[in-house]
XYZ file of C-alpha atoms in Angstrom:
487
model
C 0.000 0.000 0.000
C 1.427 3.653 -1.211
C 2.213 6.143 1.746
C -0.996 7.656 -0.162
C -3.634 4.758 0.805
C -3.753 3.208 -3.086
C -2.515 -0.091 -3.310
C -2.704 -2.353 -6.473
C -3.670 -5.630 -7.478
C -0.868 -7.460 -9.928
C -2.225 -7.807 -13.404
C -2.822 -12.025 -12.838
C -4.813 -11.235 -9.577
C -7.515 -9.181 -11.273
C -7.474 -11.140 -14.014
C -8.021 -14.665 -11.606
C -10.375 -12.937 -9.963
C -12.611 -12.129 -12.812
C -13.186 -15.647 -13.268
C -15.546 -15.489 -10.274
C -18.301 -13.944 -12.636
C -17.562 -16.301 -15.394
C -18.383 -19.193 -13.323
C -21.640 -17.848 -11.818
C -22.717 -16.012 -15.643
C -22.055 -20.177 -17.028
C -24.875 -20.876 -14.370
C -26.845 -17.812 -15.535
C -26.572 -19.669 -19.045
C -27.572 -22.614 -18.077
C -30.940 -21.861 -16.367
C -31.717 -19.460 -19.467
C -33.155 -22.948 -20.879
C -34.777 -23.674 -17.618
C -38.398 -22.515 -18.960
C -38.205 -25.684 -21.431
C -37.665 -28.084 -18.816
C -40.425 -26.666 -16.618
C -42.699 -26.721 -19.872
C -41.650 -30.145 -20.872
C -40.840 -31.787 -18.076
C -42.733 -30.670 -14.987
C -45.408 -29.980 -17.330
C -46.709 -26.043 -16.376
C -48.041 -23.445 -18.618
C -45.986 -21.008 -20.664
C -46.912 -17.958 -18.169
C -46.985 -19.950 -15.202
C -43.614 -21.086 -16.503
C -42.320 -17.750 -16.816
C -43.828 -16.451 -13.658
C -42.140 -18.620 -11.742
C -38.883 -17.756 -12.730
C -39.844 -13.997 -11.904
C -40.437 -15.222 -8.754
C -37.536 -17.004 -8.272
C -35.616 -14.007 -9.064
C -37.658 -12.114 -6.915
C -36.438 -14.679 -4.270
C -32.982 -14.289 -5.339
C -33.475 -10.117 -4.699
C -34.789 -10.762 -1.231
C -31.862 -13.016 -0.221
C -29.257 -10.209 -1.397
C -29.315 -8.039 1.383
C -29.006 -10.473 4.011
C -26.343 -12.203 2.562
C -24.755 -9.049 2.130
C -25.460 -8.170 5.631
C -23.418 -11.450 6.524
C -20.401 -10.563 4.547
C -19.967 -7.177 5.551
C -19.839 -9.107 9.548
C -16.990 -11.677 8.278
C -13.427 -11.351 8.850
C -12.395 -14.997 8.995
C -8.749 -16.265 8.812
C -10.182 -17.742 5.539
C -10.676 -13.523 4.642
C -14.025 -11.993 4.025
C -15.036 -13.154 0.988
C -13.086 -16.615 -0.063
C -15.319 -19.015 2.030
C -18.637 -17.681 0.253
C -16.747 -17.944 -3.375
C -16.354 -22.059 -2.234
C -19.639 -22.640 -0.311
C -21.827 -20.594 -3.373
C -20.352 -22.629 -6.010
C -21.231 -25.773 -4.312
C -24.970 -25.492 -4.063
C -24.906 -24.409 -7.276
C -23.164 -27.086 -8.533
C -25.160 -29.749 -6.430
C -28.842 -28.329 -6.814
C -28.841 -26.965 -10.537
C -27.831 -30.975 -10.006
C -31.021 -32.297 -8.734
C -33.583 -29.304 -10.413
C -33.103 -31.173 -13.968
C -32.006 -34.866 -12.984
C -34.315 -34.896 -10.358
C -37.805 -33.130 -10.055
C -39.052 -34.878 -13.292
C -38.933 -38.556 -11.734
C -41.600 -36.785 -8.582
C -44.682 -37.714 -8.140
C -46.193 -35.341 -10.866
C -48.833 -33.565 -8.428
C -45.476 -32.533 -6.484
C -42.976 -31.585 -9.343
C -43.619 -28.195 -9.108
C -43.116 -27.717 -5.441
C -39.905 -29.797 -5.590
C -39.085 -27.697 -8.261
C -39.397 -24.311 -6.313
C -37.765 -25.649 -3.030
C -34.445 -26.610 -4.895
C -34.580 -23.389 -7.017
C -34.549 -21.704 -3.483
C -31.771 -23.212 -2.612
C -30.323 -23.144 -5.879
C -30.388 -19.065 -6.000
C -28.981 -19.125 -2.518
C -25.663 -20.880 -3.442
C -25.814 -18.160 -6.336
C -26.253 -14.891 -4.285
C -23.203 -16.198 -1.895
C -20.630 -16.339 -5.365
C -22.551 -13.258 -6.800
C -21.982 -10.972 -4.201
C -18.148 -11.333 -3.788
C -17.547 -9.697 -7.477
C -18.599 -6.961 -6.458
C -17.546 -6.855 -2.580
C -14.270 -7.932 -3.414
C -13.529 -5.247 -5.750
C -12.612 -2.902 -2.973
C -9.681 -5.104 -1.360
C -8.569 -6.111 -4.879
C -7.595 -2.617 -5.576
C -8.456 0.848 -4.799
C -6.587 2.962 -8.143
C -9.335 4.775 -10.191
C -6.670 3.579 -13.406
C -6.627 0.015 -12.605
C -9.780 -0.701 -11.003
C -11.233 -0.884 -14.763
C -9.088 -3.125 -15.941
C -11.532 -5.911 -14.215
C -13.920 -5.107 -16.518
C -11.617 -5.830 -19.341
C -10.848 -9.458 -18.075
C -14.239 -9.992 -17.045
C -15.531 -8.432 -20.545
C -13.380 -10.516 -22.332
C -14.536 -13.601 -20.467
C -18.626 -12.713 -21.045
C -17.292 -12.417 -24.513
C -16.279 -15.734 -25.044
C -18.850 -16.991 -23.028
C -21.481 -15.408 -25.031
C -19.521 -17.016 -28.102
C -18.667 -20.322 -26.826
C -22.237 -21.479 -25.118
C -24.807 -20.619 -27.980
C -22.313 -22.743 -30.214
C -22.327 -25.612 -27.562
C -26.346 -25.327 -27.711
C -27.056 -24.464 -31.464
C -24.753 -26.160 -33.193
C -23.791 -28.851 -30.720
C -25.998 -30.191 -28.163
C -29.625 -29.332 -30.016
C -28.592 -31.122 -33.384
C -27.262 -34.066 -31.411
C -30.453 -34.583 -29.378
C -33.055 -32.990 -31.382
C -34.700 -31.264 -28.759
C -34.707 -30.496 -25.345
C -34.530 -34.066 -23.661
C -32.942 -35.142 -20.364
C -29.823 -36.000 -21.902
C -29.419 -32.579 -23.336
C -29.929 -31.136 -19.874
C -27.389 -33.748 -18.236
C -24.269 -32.888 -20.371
C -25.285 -28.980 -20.565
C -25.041 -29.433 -16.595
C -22.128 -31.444 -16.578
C -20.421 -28.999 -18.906
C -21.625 -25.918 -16.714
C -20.436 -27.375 -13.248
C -16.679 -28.690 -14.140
C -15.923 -25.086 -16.218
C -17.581 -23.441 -13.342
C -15.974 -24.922 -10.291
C -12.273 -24.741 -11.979
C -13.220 -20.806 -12.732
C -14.146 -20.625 -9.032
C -10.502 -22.124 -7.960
C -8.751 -19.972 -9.915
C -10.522 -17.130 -8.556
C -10.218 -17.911 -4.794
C -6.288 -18.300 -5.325
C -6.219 -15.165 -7.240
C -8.107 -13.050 -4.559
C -6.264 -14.282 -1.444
C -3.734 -12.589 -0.956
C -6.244 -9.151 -0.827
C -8.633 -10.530 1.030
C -7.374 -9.503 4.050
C -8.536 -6.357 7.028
C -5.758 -3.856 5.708
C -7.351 -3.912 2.164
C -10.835 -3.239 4.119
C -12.196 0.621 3.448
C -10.332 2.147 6.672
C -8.277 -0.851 7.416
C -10.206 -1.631 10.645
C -13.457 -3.601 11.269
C -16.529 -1.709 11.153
C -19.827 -1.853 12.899
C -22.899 -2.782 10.326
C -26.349 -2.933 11.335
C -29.352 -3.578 9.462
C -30.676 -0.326 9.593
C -27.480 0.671 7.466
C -29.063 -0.650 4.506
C -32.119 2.260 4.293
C -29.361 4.920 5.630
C -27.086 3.976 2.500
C -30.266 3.353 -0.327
C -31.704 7.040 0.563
C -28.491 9.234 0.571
C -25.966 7.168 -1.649
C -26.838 9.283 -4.937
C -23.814 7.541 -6.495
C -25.582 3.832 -5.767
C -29.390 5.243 -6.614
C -28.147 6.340 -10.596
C -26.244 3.125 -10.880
C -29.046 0.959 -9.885
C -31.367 2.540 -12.292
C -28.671 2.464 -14.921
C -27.587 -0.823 -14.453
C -30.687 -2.617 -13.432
C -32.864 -1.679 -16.930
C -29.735 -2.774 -18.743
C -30.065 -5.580 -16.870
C -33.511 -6.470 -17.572
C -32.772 -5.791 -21.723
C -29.544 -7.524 -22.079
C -31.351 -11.028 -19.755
C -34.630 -10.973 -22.177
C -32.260 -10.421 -25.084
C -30.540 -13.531 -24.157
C -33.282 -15.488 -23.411
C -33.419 -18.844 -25.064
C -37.080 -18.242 -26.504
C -35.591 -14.891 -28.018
C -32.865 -16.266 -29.086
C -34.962 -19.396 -31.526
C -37.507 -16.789 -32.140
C -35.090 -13.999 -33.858
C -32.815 -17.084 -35.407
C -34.732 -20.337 -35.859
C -38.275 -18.232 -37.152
C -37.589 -15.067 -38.362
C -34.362 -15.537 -40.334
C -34.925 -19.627 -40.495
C -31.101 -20.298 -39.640
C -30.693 -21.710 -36.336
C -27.229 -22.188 -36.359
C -26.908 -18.812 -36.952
C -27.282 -18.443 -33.346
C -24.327 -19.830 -32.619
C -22.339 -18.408 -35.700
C -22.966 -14.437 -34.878
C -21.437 -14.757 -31.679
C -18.472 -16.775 -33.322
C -17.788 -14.214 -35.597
C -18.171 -11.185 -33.304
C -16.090 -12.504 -30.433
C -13.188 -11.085 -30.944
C -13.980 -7.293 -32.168
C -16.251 -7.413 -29.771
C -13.503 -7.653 -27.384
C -11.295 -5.328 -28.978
C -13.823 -2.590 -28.377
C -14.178 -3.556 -24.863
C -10.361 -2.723 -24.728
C -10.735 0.381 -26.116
C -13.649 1.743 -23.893
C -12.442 0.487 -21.256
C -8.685 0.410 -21.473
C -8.721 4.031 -22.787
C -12.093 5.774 -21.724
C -12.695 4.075 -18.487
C -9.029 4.559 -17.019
C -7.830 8.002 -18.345
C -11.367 9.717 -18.965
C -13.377 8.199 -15.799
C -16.064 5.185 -15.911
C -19.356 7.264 -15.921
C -17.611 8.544 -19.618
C -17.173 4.860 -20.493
C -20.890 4.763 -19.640
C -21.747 7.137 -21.647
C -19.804 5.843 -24.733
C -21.540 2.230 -24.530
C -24.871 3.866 -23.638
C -24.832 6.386 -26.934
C -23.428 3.508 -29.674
C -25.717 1.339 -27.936
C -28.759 3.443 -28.550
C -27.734 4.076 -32.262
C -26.772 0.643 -33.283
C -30.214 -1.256 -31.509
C -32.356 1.192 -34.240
C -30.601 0.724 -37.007
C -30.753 -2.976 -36.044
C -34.728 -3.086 -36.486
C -34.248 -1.694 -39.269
C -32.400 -3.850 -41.459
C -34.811 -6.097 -40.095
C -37.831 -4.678 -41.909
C -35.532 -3.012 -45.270
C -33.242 -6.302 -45.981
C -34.858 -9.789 -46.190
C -33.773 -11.636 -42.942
C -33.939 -14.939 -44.304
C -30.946 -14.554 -46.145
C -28.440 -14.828 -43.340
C -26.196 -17.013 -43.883
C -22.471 -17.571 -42.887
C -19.413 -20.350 -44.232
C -20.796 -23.296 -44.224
C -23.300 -25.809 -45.316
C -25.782 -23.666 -48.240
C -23.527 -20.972 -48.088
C -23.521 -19.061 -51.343
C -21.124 -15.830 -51.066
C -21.705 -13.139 -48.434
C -25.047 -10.631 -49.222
C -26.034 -7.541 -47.652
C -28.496 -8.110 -44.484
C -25.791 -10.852 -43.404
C -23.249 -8.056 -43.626
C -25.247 -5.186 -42.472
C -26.655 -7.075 -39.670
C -23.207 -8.609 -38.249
C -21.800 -5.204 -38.432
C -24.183 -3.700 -36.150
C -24.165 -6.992 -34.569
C -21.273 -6.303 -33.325
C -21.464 -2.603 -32.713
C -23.972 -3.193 -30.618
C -22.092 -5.736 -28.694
C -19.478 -3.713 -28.030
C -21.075 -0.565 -27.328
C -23.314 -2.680 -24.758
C -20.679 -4.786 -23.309
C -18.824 -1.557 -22.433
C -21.978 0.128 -20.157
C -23.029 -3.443 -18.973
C -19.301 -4.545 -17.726
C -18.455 -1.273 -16.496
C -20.726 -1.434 -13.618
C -18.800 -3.689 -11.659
C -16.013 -1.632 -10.847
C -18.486 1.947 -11.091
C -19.628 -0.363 -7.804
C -16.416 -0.557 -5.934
C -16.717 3.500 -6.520
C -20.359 3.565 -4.696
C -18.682 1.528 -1.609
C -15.446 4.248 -1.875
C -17.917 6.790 -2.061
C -20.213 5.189 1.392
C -16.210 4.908 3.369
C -15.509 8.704 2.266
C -19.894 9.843 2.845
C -20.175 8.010 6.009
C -17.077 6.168 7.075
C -18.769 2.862 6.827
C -17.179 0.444 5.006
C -20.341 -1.780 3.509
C -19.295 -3.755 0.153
C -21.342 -6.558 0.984
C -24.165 -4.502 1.619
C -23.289 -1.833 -1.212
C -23.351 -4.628 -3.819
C -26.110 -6.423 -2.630
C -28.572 -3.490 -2.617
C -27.586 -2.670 -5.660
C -28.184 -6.532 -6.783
C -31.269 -6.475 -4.887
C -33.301 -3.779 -7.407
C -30.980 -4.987 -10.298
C -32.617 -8.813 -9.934
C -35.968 -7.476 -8.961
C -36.621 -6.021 -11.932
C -34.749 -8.007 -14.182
C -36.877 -10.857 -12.835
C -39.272 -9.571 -15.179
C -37.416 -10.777 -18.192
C -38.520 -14.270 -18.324
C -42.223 -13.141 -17.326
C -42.021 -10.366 -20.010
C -41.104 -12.993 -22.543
C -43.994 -15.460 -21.593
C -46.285 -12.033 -21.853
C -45.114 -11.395 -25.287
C -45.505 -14.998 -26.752
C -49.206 -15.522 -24.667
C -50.560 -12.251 -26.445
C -49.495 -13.901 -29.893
C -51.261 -17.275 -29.524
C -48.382 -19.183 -27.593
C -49.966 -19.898 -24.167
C -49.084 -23.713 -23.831
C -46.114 -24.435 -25.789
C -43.272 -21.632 -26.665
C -42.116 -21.027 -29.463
C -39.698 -23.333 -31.372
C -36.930 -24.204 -33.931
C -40.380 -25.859 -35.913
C -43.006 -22.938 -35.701
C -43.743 -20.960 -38.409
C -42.810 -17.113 -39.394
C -45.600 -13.934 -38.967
C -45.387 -11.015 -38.326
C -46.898 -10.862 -34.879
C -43.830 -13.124 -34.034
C -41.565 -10.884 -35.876
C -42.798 -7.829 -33.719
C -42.836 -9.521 -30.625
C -38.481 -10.992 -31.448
C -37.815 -7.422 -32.626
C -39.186 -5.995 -29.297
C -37.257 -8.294 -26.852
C -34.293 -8.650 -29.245
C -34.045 -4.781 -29.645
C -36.674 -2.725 -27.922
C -36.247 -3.207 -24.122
C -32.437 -2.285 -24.447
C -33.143 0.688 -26.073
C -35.408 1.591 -23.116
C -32.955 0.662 -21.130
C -30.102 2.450 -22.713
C -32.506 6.031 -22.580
C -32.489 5.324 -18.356
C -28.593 5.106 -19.126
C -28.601 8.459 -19.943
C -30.837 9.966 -17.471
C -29.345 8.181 -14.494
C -25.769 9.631 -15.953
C -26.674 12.640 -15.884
C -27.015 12.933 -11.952
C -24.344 10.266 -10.746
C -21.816 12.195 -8.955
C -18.709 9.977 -9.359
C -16.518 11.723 -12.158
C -12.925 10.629 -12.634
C -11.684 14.038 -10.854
C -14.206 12.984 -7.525
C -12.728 9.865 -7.070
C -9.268 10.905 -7.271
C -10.562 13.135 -4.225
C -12.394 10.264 -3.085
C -9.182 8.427 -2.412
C -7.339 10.945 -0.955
C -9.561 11.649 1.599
C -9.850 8.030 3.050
C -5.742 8.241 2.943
C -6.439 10.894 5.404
C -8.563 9.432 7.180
C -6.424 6.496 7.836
C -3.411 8.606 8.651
C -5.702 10.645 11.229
C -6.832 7.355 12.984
C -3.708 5.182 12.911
C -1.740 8.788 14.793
C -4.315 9.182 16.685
C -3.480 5.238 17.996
C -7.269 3.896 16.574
């Protein structure tokens, strides 16, 4: 630590500890598929399908704060945030486990309720993992230039994983087994559990040697209680803009990723379903590239909320012009190397340009907010002198899932007012319009409603690059005032 109060991470260390996310995003993945397996296997309705994922995210909100409120009380000689990393990405690993190998073989008047109770615990395991990204990004480091350079490791990461998994399913694991059967689910889980748990090793060793008291806000324990959590909601501005920022981009980028969306916009509207897998194959690695330039540039010289606003802005521009080559090119024609491929033709072009655009633009405001977090928690030790990261992420988690909880529900909405109220759509139903609309308008439409909240919620967060530089230097006093003083 600098005679200033900054200390630094080493390059591998934030880059190991990125990994964290990774694992818990290939669980995100996974259960992205969970509405077919509640549909097919344990037999519910399309909305009551989807509503009960709402709820269980709902669920997954509520349990935020406390588990944050647990956190912010441990100081182990395991560190604050290691033994939740291990513990979360065991229940995950054991009851995403039993939710698809066993609920279907219950008796089938009690498949739903077994179904709920292990998705309770289930969500548990993945609040304890989820909430040390964004605790632990105070003890990693505390330098406004390298604290973004998490969000290029983890960005880089999501971009793979946004590559890698829709080629496992589209081109791998659907073709093999036709549709969504129990074997499908089985090696999808098996996949998702091994990558995961190695991810979450990595990340543990990476993080422990910060996860210590001296890397803690003031360097000394401090007193939490519950009624923190109202004190820091109602007079954090930094943590209000963020949540609305984040949380609608949140909400966007979950529907747009949605496996219904995802046949809808691929399988039905442009009839290619490996295509699904093929965009994200192709757009991996500019994506990634712009990533490096918002981030490695913007973020770290010009300040985060910038970076924000350069993600939120392309964002905004590429998702219209997006619907629109939709309706002026004929979508049916996208095609890419491969079997029926007949020379490149203008929507394939047009559409993986702003493809990827929009990727990168997005994955610059949605990855950004991990660190902009570890500022809100700065911001709390320098408002209040309380040093909350637990609780800071987790209330900002808490909205963020509540109303992203909507996605799957939103999606369920969409398909029920077209006709689709028992089955969902699939790689067999036939193209209209209304289904057109409706893949257009979770594909495209929330985002750009979410991107517009970017703006506003910008426009009144208080955490510039030149406030955080302050920031720091203030808690540096702080610390020199109480370790004289003998504290």
């Amino acid at each position: 630590m600098d005679s200033n109060g900054i200390h630094r991470a080493k390059l591998w260390q934030i880059g190991g500890f990125a990994l964290n996310n990774t694992a818990t995003n290939l669980y995100l993945f996974f259960m992205n598929f969970i509405s077919y397996y509640l549909v097919g296997f344990v037999g519910v309705g399309v909305v009551l399908a989807s509503t009960i994922i709402m709820n269980m995210r709902i669920w997954d909100g509520i349990t935020d704060p406390f588990i944050g409120y647990i956190v912010d009380k441990t100081d182990s000689k395991f560190g604050k945030n290691r033994p939740f990393m291990l513990i979360g990405n065991v229940i995950l690993a054991v009851f995403s486990f039993l939710i698809v190998h066993v609920t279907h073989l219950a008796p089938e008047k009690s498949r739903l309720s077994v179904f709920i109770i292990l998705y309770m615990i289930y969500i548990i395991g993945y609040t304890f993992q989820c909430v040390v990204t964004k605790s632990a990004q105070t003890c990693l480091t505390n330098d406004p230039k390298q604290r973004p350079m998490f969000t290029i490791f983890d960005g880089i990461y999501n971009t793979i994983l946004f590559a890698a998994i829709p080629v496992l399913v589209f081109q791998n694991l659907i073709p093999k087994y036709g549709k969504f059967t129990e074997e499908f689910f089985h090696e999808f889980w098996l996949i998702t559990a091994v990558v995961s748990g190695i991810f979450t090793v990595i990340a543990i060793f990476a993080i422990s040697g910060k996860d210590r008291t001296e890397f803690f806000g003031l360097g000394k324990p401090t007193k939490i209680r519950l009624r923190d959590y109202w004190e820091v909601l109602s007079k954090n501005r930094a943590i209000q803009m963020l949540i609305v920022s984040a949380s609608t981009d949140k909400l966007a980028l979950t529907t747009q990723t949605n496996a219904v969306v995802v046949i809808m916009v691929y399988s039905i509207v442009c009839k290619n379903t490996a295509a699904g897998g093929q965009v994200a194959a192709y757009t991996a690695i500019p994506t990634a590239l712009m990533l490096f330039f918002g981030v490695g540039y913007i973020a770290r010289y010009l300040g985060q909320r910038k970076a924000m606003l350069f993600g939120t802005i392309g964002g905004l521009v590429t998702c219209i012009l997006s619907i629109a080559a939709f309706y002026v090119f004929d979508p049916t024609t996208l095609k890419f190397p491969g079997e029926g491929f007949t020379g490149w033709n203008t929507f394939t072009i047009v559409f993986l340009v702003l493809f990827l655009l929009m990727k990168g633009f997005t994955g610059v405001s949605g990855n950004i907010v991990i660190p902009m977090t570890a500022d809100c928690a700065d911001y709390e030790v320098y408002r209040s002198g309380k040093y909350v990261p637990g609780l800071m992420g987790t209330l900002f988690s808490f909205v963020d899932k509540l109303i992203s909880s909507l996605g799957a529900t939103i999606v369920g909405l969409c398909c029920a007012s077209i006709g689709f109220k028992d089955v969902l759509p699939n790689v067999d139903t036939p193209m209209s319009p209304a289904i057109k609309a409706v893949a257009m308008f979770c594909m495209y439409g929330l985002l750009i409603i979410g991107l517009v909240c970017n703006l506003v919620a910008m426009k009144f967060y208080p955490l510039t690059k030149e406030k955080m530089e302050s920031i720091q230097n203030e808690i540096a006093e702080i610390k020199k005032r109480s370790e004289n003083a003998g504290v």
